[in-house]
Amino acid sequence: MAAATAAGAASSAVGSRHTPDDPRPSGSAPGRRPDRERLRALTASMGLPELVGQLFVSRAYGHSATDPDPADADLNQAQFGVRTAAELVARYHLGGIVYFAWAHNTRSPHQIAALSNGLQRAAAGSGAGVPLLLSVDQEHGAVARIGRPATLLPGAMALGAGGSPADARRAARVAGAELAALGIRQDYAPVADVNVNPANPVIGVRSFGSDPDAVAELAAAQVRGYQGAGVAATAKHFPGHGDTETDSHVGLPVMRHSRAQWEELDEPPFRAAVEAGADVVMTAHIVFPALDPSGDPATLSRPIVTGILRERLGFRGVVVTDALDMAGVRQKYGDDRVPVLALKAGCDQLLNAPDLGLAYRSVLAAVGSGELTRERIEESVLRILEVKARRGLFDDPYADEERVDAVVGTGEHLAAADTIAAGTTTLLANPRGLLPLDAASGPRLLVTGAEPPSPTGTTGPPVQVLARELTALGCRAQALPADQAVAAAPGHAAVVVCTYNVPEGESPQRTLVADLVATGVPVVLVAVRNPYDPARLPECAAEVATYTWTDVELRAAARVLTGARRPSGRLPVPVPGRYPLGHGLEY
C-alpha cells in the first residue's frame, strides 16, 4: 500500500482528543480515540511482510537515522545487513525502534529529536507508511537512558518513600512531556513489581516498594501521568518479578509464590495499571509454576499472557515482551522459535530480537506453515496501531525540533524534580541527635565512600556531588577516596560515607565503615541505592536512605543532613533485622 494512502487512511482513524483527567471506562486511556474499524481496514490492506514488521521493535546503532558514525554503521551492517537505522526500518517495515545509550542513540536532546524525525521520515517513505512507535527505558532513578540536560527525576522506590501519588503522577507527567518533545511516544515504565526480596538482583529500587496496595496506587498514578503527557506507559514485568534471586538478563528466574500469594502480592499493581488505562504491559522472562507448570517463561506462556492478563485482568492493550536477547527467554527454545511462541502466547510487540532477520523470517514462515494465521498477526497489529493512533502519531509523528529547549530540562521541570525529591529522603537512625548538622557553624566534614557510575553518564560522582551540595549549604565538606578516608577522618566534625549495594558478609564497604566508626569520629551513613545496606554494616551515628545516587536525590539528602529540609520519607520496604516497613524519623 502506498505510504500516502496508508497515512491518509490512518489519519482519519483518529477522533477527538481527551484531556488527561477525563473519566474513562476501565481499561481505556486518555488521548485520541482511535476508530477501530478504520484501523482494521488499514491492517487488512497491508501485505504480510509489512504486517509482520509492525510487530518488531528493534535496536539500531547510531546518533543519526541516515548518517551514523562509521563504527555504528559497521555494527548495523554486521547485525542487520544495512548501514543505517533508516535502511533497517525500510528493510523490515519495523513498528518501532528502542533507544539505548550504548547504541549511541541518546547523546543530547536535539540529537535525539533529529534522530526521531529521521526515523519517522524513513517509515513514512517505505512500506505501508505507518509511523514508528519510538521507545526507551526511562524509568528514572537506577534506569535511565537519557541524561542531562533532560530532567532526571526520583526513581520508583524514592517515590515510594515519598508516598505521594500526586508526586508520582507529576514526575511521570514531566518525564512524559520531555520524551514526547524528543519524538519518543512509548516509555518502558512504570515498574509494577512488588519487591519483597532484599536479595533481588534486578528489581530492587526500580520497584515502588513491598506493599502491594501502595505499589498499585503509585503505578496507576504514573500510568496516568505518562499518558496524560502523550506517552504510552508500559507496566512491567508481568506477572511480577519482585521476589526473584536471579536476574533474567543472565538466567531464568523461578517465582515460588503460590497462586494465592500471587493474587495477594503481585496482581494488585498490574490490575491497577490496567484499570488506569495502561497502553502496554511488558512480560517477564520468569518461570511461575503456580500460574503455568509447563516450565515456559511467562513471555511464552499462553496461560499467563492470555489466560491471566487478557482474560482475568481484562487487558485489551498491547503486550510487549521484555527484550528477546535476554538469557531468561533463550534457555529453553532457539531464537527462531521464541518470537513465534511469544505470539502464540498472546504477545503483540517483539522487543529487541537478538537476530532480527531470523526472528522476522521465522514469523513469516510460521504464517506460511499455518502455525500462525494472518488473522492472528492482524489482531496484534491492530492493537499496536490503536496505541499509535491514541498517542497522535498518525496525525503528526514528528518532534518539533525548534521547541526542544522549551520543554526539555526547563527550570520549571528541574524545580519540580527537586520538590518531589525533597519528600523522599528517609532518616533511618539518629540516636545521638547528630543530625541535623549545624551548617551555620561551618562544620568540617569528610565525604567518602562508594562512587557508582551514573545511570546516564551525566551525573555524579556521588561523593563529590554530596560534598559540593553540603558546602553550598554552609558546611566545609571535603571529598576523599575511600582508601584515604580513614587516615584523614580525625579532626572532622563528622564523616559522611556513601554506600551502594552492600553484600552480605565481609566486603570492602563493610571494612571501610567499620574502620571509620573505629576512629571515634561520628559517621553518617548515606545508603545511595538499596536501603538494605544498614543491616549489613556496623551501626552509625546516623543513617539515611536516598534510593538513588543521581544529583537530584543527593541534593535532597544534603538538605536533610543540614536541616534545610526536614526528613519526611518513610521506608517503602522493611530492612530485615533493622527497620520495619514505614519506618522514618523526623526532626
XYZ file of C-alpha atoms in Angstrom:
587
model
C 0.000 0.000 0.000
C 1.355 3.442 -0.871
C 2.644 5.465 2.054
C 0.430 8.444 1.327
C -2.683 6.274 1.107
C -1.932 4.474 4.362
C -1.115 7.661 6.180
C -4.323 9.265 4.975
C -6.456 6.306 5.992
C -4.828 6.139 9.380
C -5.078 9.860 10.000
C -8.833 9.697 9.579
C -8.893 6.908 12.144
C -8.311 9.465 14.876
C -11.112 11.275 16.605
C -11.359 13.769 19.430
C -8.649 14.404 21.989
C -9.395 13.744 25.660
C -7.902 15.731 28.486
C -5.767 13.773 30.968
C -8.393 13.940 33.701
C -11.432 12.895 31.654
C -13.284 9.942 33.187
C -12.645 6.880 31.062
C -14.010 3.340 31.017
C -11.916 0.667 32.722
C -9.013 -0.376 30.521
C -9.080 2.733 28.331
C -6.592 5.573 28.332
C -6.614 9.337 27.870
C -5.611 10.511 24.417
C -7.123 10.491 20.968
C -9.895 7.952 20.455
C -8.954 5.580 17.606
C -11.529 4.474 15.061
C -11.053 0.726 15.328
C -12.835 -0.098 12.079
C -10.695 2.262 10.022
C -7.561 0.833 11.615
C -8.868 -2.658 10.925
C -9.223 -1.715 7.269
C -5.653 -0.433 7.276
C -4.307 -3.719 8.645
C -6.333 -5.673 6.066
C -4.764 -3.616 3.269
C -1.190 -4.317 4.367
C 0.953 -7.047 2.880
C 2.124 -9.827 5.169
C 5.764 -8.591 5.283
C 4.515 -5.156 6.380
C 2.193 -6.661 8.990
C 4.921 -8.831 10.486
C 7.325 -5.893 10.557
C 4.875 -3.918 12.708
C 5.328 -6.499 15.457
C 9.044 -5.819 15.869
C 10.757 -3.162 17.969
C 14.492 -3.239 17.319
C 17.657 -1.535 18.427
C 19.603 0.383 15.796
C 23.074 1.853 16.106
C 23.927 5.488 15.642
C 23.028 9.031 16.571
C 21.530 9.711 13.137
C 18.970 7.823 11.073
C 20.909 8.323 7.851
C 24.466 9.375 8.770
C 25.789 7.288 11.690
C 29.405 7.283 12.744
C 31.419 4.681 10.805
C 31.684 2.346 13.817
C 27.902 2.366 14.243
C 27.374 1.801 10.522
C 29.656 -1.216 10.811
C 27.581 -2.585 13.707
C 24.382 -2.119 11.731
C 25.972 -3.905 8.779
C 27.232 -6.785 10.909
C 23.979 -7.340 12.766
C 21.317 -6.322 10.259
C 22.907 -6.200 6.822
C 22.280 -2.460 6.439
C 24.375 0.616 7.192
C 21.801 2.953 8.703
C 18.793 2.903 11.003
C 16.652 4.310 8.179
C 17.575 1.359 5.980
C 16.732 -1.016 8.840
C 13.248 0.480 9.168
C 12.680 0.140 5.432
C 14.027 -3.413 5.145
C 11.853 -4.875 7.907
C 8.871 -2.453 7.881
C 9.506 -2.019 11.591
C 6.809 -0.994 14.023
C 9.263 0.618 16.414
C 12.831 1.398 17.439
C 14.072 1.286 21.037
C 16.741 3.798 22.044
C 19.804 2.875 24.101
C 22.765 4.921 25.268
C 25.113 2.050 24.380
C 23.737 2.114 20.828
C 24.691 5.811 20.719
C 21.090 6.924 20.249
C 20.925 9.374 23.156
C 23.722 11.930 23.020
C 21.686 15.102 23.520
C 18.064 16.293 23.325
C 18.408 17.979 19.919
C 20.227 14.957 18.503
C 17.500 12.620 19.806
C 14.738 14.747 18.288
C 16.554 14.791 14.937
C 17.080 11.012 15.099
C 13.390 10.504 15.826
C 12.395 12.647 12.872
C 14.810 10.886 10.557
C 13.388 7.519 11.565
C 9.814 8.724 11.074
C 10.681 10.015 7.615
C 12.092 6.585 6.792
C 8.887 4.917 7.975
C 6.713 7.348 6.025
C 8.617 6.664 2.836
C 8.560 2.884 2.930
C 6.108 0.017 3.162
C 2.700 0.979 4.432
C 3.858 4.392 5.610
C 2.856 3.621 9.207
C 4.622 5.813 11.787
C 7.016 4.254 14.259
C 6.368 3.915 17.972
C 9.755 5.036 19.313
C 10.523 3.790 22.816
C 13.052 3.943 25.642
C 13.758 2.579 29.134
C 13.492 5.858 31.038
C 12.272 4.678 34.443
C 14.343 7.384 36.195
C 16.402 6.565 39.232
C 18.562 3.491 38.635
C 17.490 3.005 34.998
C 17.622 5.958 32.628
C 18.955 6.180 29.088
C 18.659 9.942 28.586
C 20.697 12.183 30.846
C 21.243 15.852 31.414
C 20.239 18.377 30.237
C 16.980 16.391 30.324
C 15.313 16.409 33.730
C 16.254 13.454 35.932
C 13.600 12.591 38.490
C 13.459 10.358 41.567
C 13.101 6.670 40.770
C 10.325 4.339 41.855
C 11.480 3.405 45.363
C 12.254 7.035 46.142
C 8.701 7.882 45.088
C 7.543 5.001 47.274
C 9.352 6.587 50.218
C 7.660 9.882 49.457
C 4.311 8.091 49.426
C 2.549 10.709 47.314
C 0.509 9.549 44.308
C 0.319 13.191 43.234
C 4.113 13.423 43.164
C 4.379 10.113 41.291
C 1.932 11.358 38.704
C 3.670 14.715 38.429
C 7.047 13.035 37.946
C 5.647 10.880 35.144
C 3.936 13.882 33.587
C 7.233 15.805 33.485
C 9.133 12.763 32.198
C 6.482 12.064 29.575
C 6.385 15.644 28.337
C 10.141 15.606 27.756
C 10.065 12.240 25.991
C 7.231 13.372 23.726
C 9.217 16.503 22.850
C 12.003 14.189 21.644
C 9.644 12.147 19.481
C 9.538 9.218 21.927
C 5.967 8.055 22.491
C 6.460 4.850 24.497
C 8.264 4.523 27.816
C 9.012 1.167 29.429
C 7.746 2.408 32.784
C 6.371 2.174 35.431
C 7.735 -0.915 37.159
C 4.733 -2.625 38.777
C 6.738 -5.354 40.502
C 6.397 -5.643 44.287
C 9.920 -6.002 45.692
C 9.550 -8.343 48.659
C 13.006 -9.909 48.341
C 16.007 -7.889 49.569
C 18.275 -10.185 47.537
C 16.518 -9.376 44.260
C 19.392 -8.504 41.908
C 17.417 -6.895 39.098
C 14.400 -5.048 40.545
C 15.226 -3.581 43.972
C 14.902 0.205 43.911
C 13.224 0.028 40.499
C 10.108 -1.035 42.452
C 7.931 1.371 44.421
C 8.167 -0.957 47.414
C 6.927 -4.096 49.134
C 3.338 -3.110 49.938
C 1.167 -4.229 47.007
C -1.529 -1.642 47.673
C 0.968 1.222 47.812
C 2.721 -0.039 44.680
C -0.653 -0.313 42.925
C -1.582 3.275 43.771
C 1.746 4.707 42.611
C 1.910 2.584 39.454
C -1.577 3.721 38.450
C -0.625 7.336 39.161
C 2.392 7.047 36.872
C 0.348 5.450 34.097
C -1.958 8.464 34.205
C 0.987 10.858 34.305
C 2.831 9.420 31.320
C -0.261 9.029 29.205
C -1.548 12.434 30.169
C 1.653 13.733 28.563
C 1.029 11.777 25.363
C 3.376 8.857 26.010
C 2.294 5.211 26.184
C 3.026 3.793 29.625
C 4.278 0.219 29.958
C 3.556 -1.591 33.227
C 6.213 -4.242 33.812
C 7.205 -7.099 34.368
C 4.065 -9.250 34.283
C 3.154 -11.399 36.205
C 5.664 -9.972 38.713
C 9.457 -10.036 39.068
C 9.713 -8.782 42.646
C 10.593 -11.992 44.508
C 13.392 -13.491 42.442
C 17.045 -14.080 43.209
C 18.109 -14.449 39.572
C 18.474 -11.650 37.040
C 16.517 -12.591 33.908
C 19.139 -10.805 31.814
C 21.601 -13.580 32.638
C 19.467 -16.538 33.804
C 15.934 -17.875 34.128
C 14.341 -16.905 37.461
C 11.708 -19.090 39.104
C 8.925 -17.493 41.152
C 7.903 -19.697 44.092
C 4.730 -17.832 45.042
C 1.536 -19.849 45.278
C -1.468 -18.744 43.253
C -2.936 -17.214 46.416
C 0.295 -15.315 47.113
C 0.358 -14.041 43.543
C -3.203 -12.770 43.873
C -2.338 -11.027 47.155
C 1.126 -9.667 46.368
C 1.829 -9.495 42.650
C -1.535 -8.989 40.981
C -2.778 -5.707 42.548
C -0.338 -3.291 40.825
C -0.942 -4.810 37.396
C -4.685 -4.759 37.912
C -4.442 -1.112 38.966
C -2.306 -0.252 35.927
C -4.801 -1.950 33.615
C -7.712 -0.137 35.243
C -5.807 3.157 34.948
C -5.701 2.585 31.194
C -2.122 1.464 30.584
C -1.494 1.257 26.854
C 1.077 -1.510 27.256
C 2.061 -4.312 29.652
C 5.501 -5.941 29.431
C 6.006 -9.622 30.179
C 8.712 -11.110 32.386
C 11.133 -13.844 31.393
C 10.409 -15.815 34.562
C 9.022 -19.272 35.237
C 5.973 -19.156 37.536
C 4.932 -22.768 38.249
C 1.815 -21.825 40.220
C 0.475 -19.988 37.173
C 1.822 -22.301 34.485
C 3.507 -25.625 35.371
C 4.934 -26.111 31.856
C 8.318 -24.570 32.693
C 7.933 -21.965 29.953
C 8.861 -18.375 30.839
C 5.857 -16.083 31.226
C 6.669 -14.355 27.927
C 5.957 -17.645 26.139
C 3.086 -18.790 28.370
C -0.435 -18.710 26.970
C -1.965 -19.468 30.401
C -0.234 -16.351 31.797
C -0.423 -13.874 28.892
C -3.823 -14.805 27.516
C -5.414 -16.652 30.425
C -4.491 -14.232 33.206
C -3.524 -10.893 31.666
C -6.118 -10.850 28.891
C -8.963 -12.857 30.413
C -8.641 -12.432 34.191
C -7.462 -8.803 34.211
C -9.332 -7.814 31.063
C -6.342 -6.127 29.451
C -7.138 -5.001 25.901
C -3.963 -3.119 25.074
C -0.565 -4.107 23.696
C 1.513 -6.837 25.335
C 5.230 -6.313 24.718
C 7.862 -8.902 25.502
C 10.826 -7.988 27.612
C 13.933 -7.895 25.438
C 14.296 -11.132 23.487
C 18.093 -11.024 23.694
C 17.913 -11.715 27.452
C 19.041 -15.118 28.695
C 15.798 -15.781 30.557
C 13.811 -16.292 27.349
C 16.522 -18.088 25.332
C 17.330 -21.085 27.527
C 14.545 -23.469 26.525
C 13.975 -22.572 22.863
C 16.056 -21.301 19.964
C 15.956 -17.719 18.716
C 13.888 -18.866 15.737
C 11.141 -20.276 17.974
C 10.942 -17.613 20.672
C 9.132 -14.897 18.623
C 6.629 -17.425 17.251
C 5.900 -18.832 20.705
C 5.542 -15.328 22.153
C 2.873 -14.529 19.560
C 1.116 -17.834 20.229
C 1.103 -16.973 23.940
C -0.677 -13.691 23.195
C 2.136 -11.120 22.971
C 1.951 -8.329 20.370
C 5.262 -6.457 20.276
C 8.534 -8.390 19.975
C 11.279 -6.341 21.604
C 14.937 -6.359 20.562
C 15.317 -9.791 18.997
C 18.984 -10.858 19.087
C 18.853 -11.774 15.390
C 16.175 -9.591 13.815
C 16.399 -11.211 10.392
C 15.995 -14.701 11.826
C 13.085 -13.651 14.031
C 11.319 -11.867 11.173
C 11.722 -14.802 8.807
C 10.567 -17.219 11.492
C 7.282 -15.385 11.992
C 6.711 -15.202 8.230
C 7.435 -18.943 7.953
C 5.044 -19.712 10.819
C 2.276 -17.934 8.942
C 3.195 -19.765 5.766
C 3.026 -23.137 7.523
C -0.251 -22.366 9.265
C 1.244 -22.401 12.779
C 0.235 -18.741 12.954
C -2.572 -17.212 10.896
C -2.701 -13.855 9.199
C -5.737 -13.129 11.368
C -3.623 -13.630 14.500
C -0.987 -11.213 13.172
C -3.650 -8.642 12.259
C -5.041 -8.880 15.804
C -1.705 -7.795 17.282
C -1.031 -5.159 14.638
C -4.461 -3.659 15.248
C -3.650 -3.226 18.940
C -0.305 -1.631 18.061
C -1.934 0.764 15.584
C -4.517 1.727 18.178
C -1.753 2.811 20.538
C -0.095 4.762 17.738
C -3.393 6.470 16.927
C -4.178 7.167 20.573
C -0.801 8.828 21.050
C -1.312 11.038 17.992
C 1.312 9.503 15.729
C -0.916 9.292 12.665
C -1.733 12.986 12.998
C 1.857 14.165 13.489
C 4.695 11.753 14.268
C 7.426 14.391 14.217
C 9.184 16.174 17.064
C 9.242 19.955 16.853
C 12.992 20.432 16.899
C 12.657 24.165 17.475
C 10.741 23.598 20.731
C 13.066 21.073 22.356
C 14.662 23.644 24.650
C 11.244 24.976 25.638
C 10.287 21.562 27.068
C 13.361 19.508 27.941
C 15.237 20.357 31.131
C 13.363 23.577 31.755
C 13.680 25.459 35.014
C 10.113 24.505 35.862
C 10.807 20.800 35.347
C 14.080 20.889 37.291
C 12.352 22.651 40.172
C 9.609 20.020 40.121
C 12.241 17.282 40.363
C 13.826 18.961 43.400
C 10.444 19.468 45.053
C 9.482 15.827 44.567
C 12.884 14.572 45.744
C 12.650 16.671 48.902
C 9.968 14.375 50.282
C 11.782 11.119 49.601
C 14.940 11.150 51.750
C 14.451 8.838 54.741
C 16.148 9.358 58.105
C 16.599 5.840 59.453
C 18.624 6.421 62.620
C 19.802 9.390 64.652
C 20.336 8.027 68.198
C 22.778 10.740 69.307
C 20.924 13.625 67.720
C 23.886 14.271 65.421
C 21.544 15.414 62.683
C 20.761 17.973 61.545
C 24.293 19.244 61.219
C 24.751 22.875 62.237
C 25.588 24.200 58.791
C 25.669 27.779 60.059
C 28.785 26.979 62.107
C 30.578 25.677 59.027
C 31.366 22.203 60.345
C 34.327 20.396 58.823
C 33.049 17.272 57.107
C 34.731 14.431 55.287
C 32.702 12.799 52.499
C 33.775 9.432 51.155
C 32.547 6.015 50.091
C 31.186 4.287 47.014
C 31.314 6.028 43.649
C 28.919 4.049 41.406
C 28.732 5.193 37.780
C 25.803 7.382 36.842
C 22.808 5.627 35.260
C 23.093 8.098 32.385
C 26.762 9.021 32.441
C 25.790 12.652 33.013
C 25.545 12.946 36.820
C 27.778 12.327 39.827
C 30.094 11.023 41.031
C 28.034 10.875 44.225
C 30.745 11.569 46.808
C 31.824 14.726 45.011
C 28.225 15.819 44.411
C 27.271 15.360 48.050
C 30.370 17.251 49.219
C 29.592 20.085 46.825
C 25.977 20.331 47.956
C 26.908 20.270 51.655
C 29.436 23.040 51.032
C 26.796 25.104 49.219
C 24.640 24.849 52.344
C 27.382 26.220 54.620
C 29.494 23.213 55.584
C 33.181 22.797 54.825
C 32.978 19.423 53.103
C 35.999 17.628 51.658
C 35.569 14.676 49.281
C 38.197 11.955 49.555
C 38.587 8.477 48.013
C 37.770 5.587 50.334
C 41.402 4.477 50.584
C 42.393 7.856 52.053
C 39.380 8.488 54.273
C 40.230 6.581 57.458
C 43.581 8.266 57.948
C 42.071 11.686 57.226
C 38.993 11.320 59.456
C 40.358 12.657 62.798
C 39.717 16.335 63.261
C 36.462 16.374 61.325
C 33.095 17.050 62.924
C 31.647 14.037 61.092
C 32.339 11.652 58.250
C 29.603 11.164 55.648
C 30.039 7.787 53.937
C 28.088 6.747 50.827
C 27.301 3.042 50.466
C 25.978 1.195 47.441
C 24.508 -2.317 47.328
C 26.460 -3.699 50.289
C 26.521 -7.510 50.092
C 26.030 -9.917 52.973
C 29.167 -10.807 54.909
C 32.568 -9.217 54.678
C 33.159 -6.645 51.963
C 35.365 -3.609 51.306
C 32.419 -1.331 52.111
C 31.840 -3.040 55.464
C 35.535 -2.750 56.281
C 35.530 0.949 55.391
C 32.524 1.747 57.572
C 33.890 -0.299 60.498
C 37.260 1.431 60.282
C 35.613 4.869 60.113
C 33.450 4.094 63.149
C 36.567 2.940 64.999
C 38.176 6.370 64.585
C 35.649 7.786 67.046
C 34.547 10.466 64.576
C 30.731 10.410 64.181
C 29.790 8.583 60.976
C 26.726 9.442 58.891
C 25.788 6.551 56.635
C 24.060 7.507 53.379
C 22.741 4.446 51.524
C 22.619 5.822 47.990
C 20.837 2.862 46.411
C 19.421 -0.053 48.399
C 18.014 0.859 51.815
C 19.041 -2.630 52.984
C 22.676 -1.521 53.433
C 22.438 -0.543 57.144
C 21.517 -4.121 58.125
C 24.826 -5.304 56.628
C 27.046 -2.688 58.296
C 28.067 -1.562 61.789
C 25.623 0.879 63.382
C 26.498 4.505 62.708
C 25.784 7.782 64.458
C 23.129 8.498 61.820
C 21.738 6.593 58.851
C 19.924 7.930 55.792
C 18.477 6.326 52.649
C 18.230 8.129 49.307
C 17.247 5.217 46.941
C 19.081 6.822 44.009
C 22.559 8.276 43.518
C 21.679 10.879 40.899
C 22.242 14.538 41.673
C 18.597 15.334 42.418
C 18.481 12.797 45.266
C 21.876 13.806 46.640
C 20.782 17.455 46.743
C 17.735 16.372 48.717
C 19.914 14.351 51.092
C 22.236 17.306 51.696
C 19.265 19.454 52.640
C 18.089 16.834 55.117
C 21.559 16.386 56.636
C 21.830 20.113 57.303
C 18.247 20.700 58.378
C 17.448 22.863 55.380
C 14.648 20.346 54.835
C 13.027 18.149 57.449
C 13.116 14.442 56.614
C 9.718 13.033 55.686
C 10.424 9.855 53.702
C 9.209 6.508 55.008
C 10.713 3.127 54.183
C 8.668 1.550 51.378
C 10.315 -1.809 52.185
C 11.341 -3.361 55.509
C 15.046 -3.666 56.278
C 15.229 -7.147 57.817
C 16.585 -7.166 61.328
C 16.778 -3.379 61.470
C 13.771 -1.305 60.412
C 10.107 -2.082 59.701
C 8.102 -1.066 56.650
C 7.019 2.550 57.045
C 9.897 3.497 59.367
C 11.243 7.021 59.134
C 12.338 9.622 61.665
C 11.769 13.376 61.751
C 13.475 16.390 63.306
